[in-house]
Amino acid sequence: MVRGMLRRVIVAGGAVVVLGACATAEVATPRPLETVAGSGQEMRTEPSPTPTPSPLGPAGVVPAAGEVGEIDVAELPPVISSIPTGRKVVFLTIDDGWEQDPGFAEQVLKQRIPVTVFAMRDAVEARGPIDPAAFGGKFVGAGGWSYFQDLGAPIENHTLTHPDMRTLGFDGQKAEICGASRAIYRRMGVRPTLFRPPFGNYNTDTLRAAKSCGIEAVLLWTASVQPGGKIAYQTPDKKLHPGDILLLHFRPNLARDFRVLVRKIKRRGFELGNLDAYLHAAMR
């Protein structure tokens, strides 16, 4: 069961139901002291902002009863690169957070396009060396965390500083993941339940560290989106498949590339899915 995702979806009669306009927003009420899972250490929490849901409820299609296959949930968080469904639905995920283009945010909000953000603290706050692919952008660090609050999308974990996790020991990996979760919680009021390792690189220590930080699944991808909205497939047939998870980045020209990508996906007969709802149905 995906505990953290219950904040966004409920199950009724075997079907996933998205809470709509009448739903009451969950208010995070931090305790004076909180124990980090698996660490045995207490840390003092800070008051967090109340999550502000869309008045229309989350965007994207949700699964029908019995549509989604089961993802095995073992002792460690599962590593997921696609959702087990036969429906022509794909999922959009966006990494890092360097380029904070208001034109992209406007598209997502006005068209109610479902996206899931995997935020890296140093990118969102534009500190330290900037990703070379983000150079030349007009909006690097332009809005900070407020940009992502206004975006209205789920904000998940992509570490503090974007290291290759395999180069770190357990303690170093835990510091990156738990530190990013705390940063997101302080700013967004919701603690991440999903983690994407930088470069897609991970090992068993990554999964152990992620679990100790409250992460319930590690998300990879089946295709990445390049400049111009071009899709780079990881499958031999070079096609979209039901349940594919697509990877984008907050880089220059994202607003333009995103328009091209969404049109391309819809022309091929695919819908855009609500990732939280599908994961909830699969990890039962």
Short mmCIF file of C-alpha atoms in Angstrom, two decimals:
data_model
loop_
_atom_site.label_atom_id
_atom_site.label_comp_id
_atom_site.label_asym_id
_atom_site.label_seq_id
_atom_site.Cartn_x
_atom_site.Cartn_y
_atom_site.Cartn_z
CA MET A 1 0.00 0.00 0.00
CA VAL A 2 1.30 3.41 -0.89
CA ARG A 3 0.67 5.25 2.34
CA GLY A 4 1.86 8.69 1.31
CA MET A 5 -0.26 8.66 -1.83
CA LEU A 6 -3.46 8.40 0.20
CA ARG A 7 -3.18 12.15 0.54
CA ARG A 8 -4.35 12.49 -3.07
CA VAL A 9 -6.54 9.50 -3.95
CA ILE A 10 -8.99 7.14 -2.31
CA VAL A 11 -10.28 3.71 -3.31
CA ALA A 12 -13.98 3.06 -3.56
CA GLY A 13 -15.43 -0.20 -4.76
CA GLY A 14 -12.10 -1.23 -6.23
CA ALA A 15 -11.77 1.87 -8.39
CA VAL A 16 -9.49 4.80 -7.84
CA VAL A 17 -11.44 7.98 -7.19
CA VAL A 18 -9.81 11.39 -7.30
CA LEU A 19 -10.92 13.80 -4.63
CA GLY A 20 -12.66 16.71 -6.32
CA ALA A 21 -13.71 20.23 -5.48
CA CYS A 22 -15.59 19.26 -2.35
CA ALA A 23 -12.60 17.53 -0.77
CA THR A 24 -11.08 19.09 2.31
CA ALA A 25 -7.37 19.85 2.02
CA GLU A 26 -5.13 17.88 4.35
CA VAL A 27 -3.25 20.19 6.69
CA ALA A 28 0.22 19.12 7.75
CA THR A 29 0.58 19.63 11.51
CA PRO A 30 4.22 19.01 12.41
CA ARG A 31 5.14 17.78 15.85
CA PRO A 32 7.82 19.56 17.90
CA LEU A 33 10.07 16.55 17.42
CA GLU A 34 9.89 13.96 14.69
CA THR A 35 11.83 10.70 14.31
CA VAL A 36 13.23 10.03 10.84
CA ALA A 37 12.28 6.52 9.79
CA GLY A 38 15.06 4.04 10.36
CA SER A 39 17.49 6.58 11.79
CA GLY A 40 16.65 6.41 15.49
CA GLN A 41 17.33 10.14 15.61
CA GLU A 42 14.93 12.92 16.41
CA MET A 43 14.92 16.18 14.52
CA ARG A 44 13.04 19.37 15.17
CA THR A 45 10.53 20.17 12.46
CA GLU A 46 9.53 23.59 11.26
CA PRO A 47 6.01 24.86 10.58
CA SER A 48 5.16 24.05 6.99
CA PRO A 49 2.83 25.65 4.49
CA THR A 50 -0.56 24.07 3.99
CA PRO A 51 -0.70 22.21 0.65
CA THR A 52 -3.02 24.02 -1.74
CA PRO A 53 -4.83 21.53 -4.01
CA SER A 54 -6.34 22.51 -7.33
CA PRO A 55 -10.02 23.44 -6.89
CA LEU A 56 -10.82 20.95 -9.66
CA GLY A 57 -8.83 18.09 -8.15
CA PRO A 58 -5.70 16.47 -9.61
CA ALA A 59 -5.23 16.48 -13.37
CA GLY A 60 -4.94 13.43 -15.62
CA VAL A 61 -6.85 10.24 -16.25
CA VAL A 62 -7.18 7.72 -13.43
CA PRO A 63 -7.42 3.93 -13.74
CA ALA A 64 -10.65 2.00 -13.97
CA ALA A 65 -11.37 -0.82 -11.53
CA GLY A 66 -9.15 -3.81 -12.30
CA GLU A 67 -7.22 -1.99 -15.03
CA VAL A 68 -3.79 -1.90 -13.40
CA GLY A 69 -1.58 -4.89 -12.73
CA GLU A 70 0.10 -5.33 -9.37
CA ILE A 71 3.60 -4.09 -8.58
CA ASP A 72 5.26 -6.30 -5.99
CA VAL A 73 6.04 -4.41 -2.79
CA ALA A 74 8.85 -6.19 -0.97
CA GLU A 75 11.08 -5.20 1.95
CA LEU A 76 12.80 -2.46 -0.06
CA PRO A 77 11.08 0.14 -2.26
CA PRO A 78 10.31 -1.26 -5.74
CA VAL A 79 12.14 0.19 -8.75
CA ILE A 80 9.54 1.18 -11.35
CA SER A 81 10.10 2.24 -14.96
CA SER A 82 6.56 1.71 -16.29
CA ILE A 83 3.04 1.15 -14.99
CA PRO A 84 1.43 -2.27 -15.68
CA THR A 85 -1.64 -1.27 -17.72
CA GLY A 86 -3.00 -2.10 -21.15
CA ARG A 87 -4.60 1.33 -21.52
CA LYS A 88 -2.92 3.78 -23.88
CA VAL A 89 -1.78 6.10 -21.13
CA VAL A 90 1.65 7.59 -20.42
CA PHE A 91 3.05 9.63 -17.55
CA LEU A 92 5.09 12.84 -17.66
CA THR A 93 7.86 13.40 -15.12
CA ILE A 94 10.26 16.36 -15.00
CA ASP A 95 13.62 16.43 -13.21
CA ASP A 96 15.91 18.93 -11.48
CA GLY A 97 14.29 22.39 -11.51
CA TRP A 98 16.86 24.80 -12.97
CA GLU A 99 14.76 26.58 -15.59
CA GLN A 100 11.60 27.96 -13.98
CA ASP A 101 9.75 29.21 -17.06
CA PRO A 102 6.37 30.83 -16.31
CA GLY A 103 5.22 29.89 -19.83
CA PHE A 104 5.56 26.20 -18.99
CA ALA A 105 3.69 26.63 -15.71
CA GLU A 106 0.89 28.42 -17.55
CA GLN A 107 0.50 25.47 -19.95
CA VAL A 108 0.31 22.95 -17.13
CA LEU A 109 -2.23 24.95 -15.15
CA LYS A 110 -4.49 26.14 -17.97
CA GLN A 111 -4.58 22.81 -19.82
CA ARG A 112 -4.59 20.73 -16.62
CA ILE A 113 -1.72 18.55 -17.81
CA PRO A 114 -0.60 15.98 -15.21
CA VAL A 115 3.11 16.17 -14.40
CA THR A 116 5.20 14.87 -11.52
CA VAL A 117 8.27 16.89 -10.55
CA PHE A 118 11.43 15.29 -9.15
CA ALA A 119 13.06 18.33 -7.58
CA MET A 120 16.75 18.69 -6.79
CA ARG A 121 17.37 21.31 -4.11
CA ASP A 122 20.45 22.90 -5.67
CA ALA A 123 18.58 23.33 -8.96
CA VAL A 124 15.42 24.79 -7.44
CA GLU A 125 17.48 27.23 -5.36
CA ALA A 126 20.04 27.74 -8.17
CA ARG A 127 23.02 27.19 -5.89
CA GLY A 128 26.38 25.71 -6.85
CA PRO A 129 27.44 24.69 -10.38
CA ILE A 130 24.57 24.96 -12.84
CA ASP A 131 23.81 22.06 -15.15
CA PRO A 132 25.56 22.95 -18.46
CA ALA A 133 22.34 22.04 -20.28
CA ALA A 134 20.59 24.86 -18.40
CA PHE A 135 23.02 27.58 -19.51
CA GLY A 136 21.43 30.22 -21.69
CA GLY A 137 18.06 29.89 -20.02
CA LYS A 138 16.23 33.06 -19.04
CA PHE A 139 14.60 31.64 -15.93
CA VAL A 140 17.29 29.75 -13.98
CA GLY A 141 16.20 29.99 -10.33
CA ALA A 142 13.66 32.67 -11.26
CA GLY A 143 10.94 31.59 -8.86
CA GLY A 144 12.58 29.19 -6.43
CA TRP A 145 10.27 26.99 -4.40
CA SER A 146 7.35 29.38 -4.96
CA TYR A 147 7.39 28.44 -8.65
CA PHE A 148 6.78 24.80 -7.75
CA GLN A 149 4.16 25.64 -5.15
CA ASP A 150 2.21 27.53 -7.80
CA LEU A 151 2.67 24.73 -10.34
CA GLY A 152 0.32 22.55 -8.31
CA ALA A 153 2.06 19.29 -9.25
CA PRO A 154 3.35 16.57 -6.89
CA ILE A 155 6.94 17.40 -5.88
CA GLU A 156 9.07 14.31 -5.33
CA ASN A 157 12.71 13.66 -4.37
CA HIS A 158 15.75 13.98 -6.68
CA THR A 159 18.46 14.54 -3.99
CA LEU A 160 20.12 17.69 -2.69
CA THR A 161 23.09 17.96 -5.07
CA HIS A 162 22.57 15.40 -7.89
CA PRO A 163 25.43 12.95 -7.19
CA ASP A 164 25.91 9.55 -8.76
CA MET A 165 24.49 7.60 -5.84
CA ARG A 166 26.71 4.59 -6.53
CA THR A 167 29.76 6.67 -5.58
CA LEU A 168 28.41 7.25 -2.06
CA GLY A 169 28.13 4.93 0.91
CA PHE A 170 24.89 4.32 2.76
CA ASP A 171 25.30 7.34 5.05
CA GLY A 172 26.08 9.68 2.16
CA GLN A 173 23.09 8.45 0.18
CA LYS A 174 20.83 8.79 3.18
CA ALA A 175 22.00 12.36 3.75
CA GLU A 176 21.17 13.26 0.14
CA ILE A 177 17.72 11.66 0.16
CA CYS A 178 16.58 12.57 3.68
CA GLY A 179 17.97 16.09 3.28
CA ALA A 180 16.00 16.62 0.07
CA SER A 181 12.82 15.25 1.66
CA ARG A 182 13.18 17.67 4.56
CA ALA A 183 13.76 20.60 2.19
CA ILE A 184 10.67 19.73 0.17
CA TYR A 185 8.55 19.23 3.28
CA ARG A 186 9.58 22.60 4.70
CA ARG A 187 8.59 24.36 1.49
CA MET A 188 5.68 22.31 0.19
CA GLY A 189 4.09 20.91 3.34
CA VAL A 190 4.04 17.34 1.96
CA ARG A 191 6.81 14.78 2.40
CA PRO A 192 7.91 12.98 -0.80
CA THR A 193 7.12 9.29 -1.21
CA LEU A 194 8.89 8.81 -4.56
CA PHE A 195 12.60 9.06 -5.37
CA ARG A 196 14.43 9.28 -8.68
CA PRO A 197 18.19 8.66 -8.49
CA PRO A 198 20.31 11.06 -10.57
CA PHE A 199 21.33 9.54 -13.93
CA GLY A 200 19.13 6.54 -13.03
CA ASN A 201 22.06 5.07 -11.08
CA TYR A 202 21.40 3.20 -7.85
CA ASN A 203 22.43 0.18 -5.80
CA THR A 204 21.09 -1.70 -2.80
CA ASP A 205 22.34 1.02 -0.43
CA THR A 206 20.22 3.49 -2.40
CA LEU A 207 17.09 1.45 -1.80
CA ARG A 208 17.92 0.99 1.88
CA ALA A 209 18.60 4.70 2.32
CA ALA A 210 15.44 5.63 0.44
CA LYS A 211 13.35 3.41 2.68
CA SER A 212 14.89 4.94 5.81
CA CYS A 213 13.84 8.38 4.50
CA GLY A 214 10.21 7.39 3.99
CA ILE A 215 10.43 6.69 0.25
CA GLU A 216 7.98 4.06 -1.00
CA ALA A 217 9.08 3.62 -4.64
CA VAL A 218 12.05 4.48 -6.86
CA LEU A 219 10.98 5.83 -10.25
CA LEU A 220 12.99 5.41 -13.44
CA TRP A 221 11.69 5.87 -17.01
CA THR A 222 11.17 4.15 -20.35
CA ALA A 223 11.81 7.14 -22.64
CA SER A 224 13.40 10.57 -22.36
CA VAL A 225 12.41 13.78 -24.11
CA GLN A 226 15.10 15.73 -25.96
CA PRO A 227 15.17 19.33 -27.27
CA GLY A 228 12.42 19.94 -29.80
CA GLY A 229 10.11 17.45 -28.09
CA LYS A 230 11.87 14.48 -29.68
CA ILE A 231 11.34 11.22 -27.80
CA ALA A 232 14.41 9.02 -27.21
CA TYR A 233 13.07 5.51 -26.70
CA GLN A 234 14.67 2.74 -24.68
CA THR A 235 12.71 0.01 -26.47
CA PRO A 236 13.89 -1.61 -29.73
CA ASP A 237 10.69 -0.76 -31.64
CA LYS A 238 11.08 2.99 -30.86
CA LYS A 239 7.42 3.42 -29.94
CA LEU A 240 5.34 4.55 -27.00
CA HIS A 241 3.73 1.75 -25.00
CA PRO A 242 0.89 1.72 -22.47
CA GLY A 243 2.21 2.69 -19.05
CA ASP A 244 5.40 4.37 -20.24
CA ILE A 245 7.01 6.91 -17.91
CA LEU A 246 8.61 9.79 -19.81
CA LEU A 247 11.52 11.85 -18.47
CA LEU A 248 11.92 15.58 -19.15
CA HIS A 249 14.13 18.26 -17.56
CA PHE A 250 13.58 21.88 -16.58
CA ARG A 251 15.78 23.31 -19.33
CA PRO A 252 15.61 26.22 -21.78
CA ASN A 253 12.71 26.07 -24.28
CA LEU A 254 10.76 23.63 -22.10
CA ALA A 255 7.50 25.49 -22.80
CA ARG A 256 7.95 25.07 -26.56
CA ASP A 257 9.20 21.49 -26.36
CA PHE A 258 6.39 20.55 -24.00
CA ARG A 259 3.73 21.78 -26.44
CA VAL A 260 5.28 19.68 -29.20
CA LEU A 261 5.48 16.62 -26.95
CA VAL A 262 1.88 16.78 -25.71
CA ARG A 263 0.54 17.13 -29.27
CA LYS A 264 2.68 14.20 -30.38
CA ILE A 265 1.44 11.97 -27.55
CA LYS A 266 -2.21 12.77 -28.25
CA ARG A 267 -1.84 12.28 -32.03
CA ARG A 268 -0.65 8.76 -31.29
CA GLY A 269 -3.82 8.04 -29.37
CA PHE A 270 -2.38 8.17 -25.85
CA GLU A 271 -3.85 9.84 -22.79
CA LEU A 272 -1.89 11.57 -20.03
CA GLY A 273 -2.25 9.76 -16.73
CA ASN A 274 -2.25 10.75 -13.08
CA LEU A 275 0.87 8.97 -11.83
CA ASP A 276 -0.16 9.02 -8.17
CA ALA A 277 -3.48 7.36 -8.92
CA TYR A 278 -1.92 4.62 -11.05
CA LEU A 279 0.82 3.89 -8.53
CA HIS A 280 -1.75 3.70 -5.77
CA ALA A 281 -3.74 1.15 -7.79
CA ALA A 282 -0.63 -0.90 -8.65
CA MET A 283 1.02 -0.96 -5.19
CA ARG A 284 -1.91 -2.45 -3.31
#
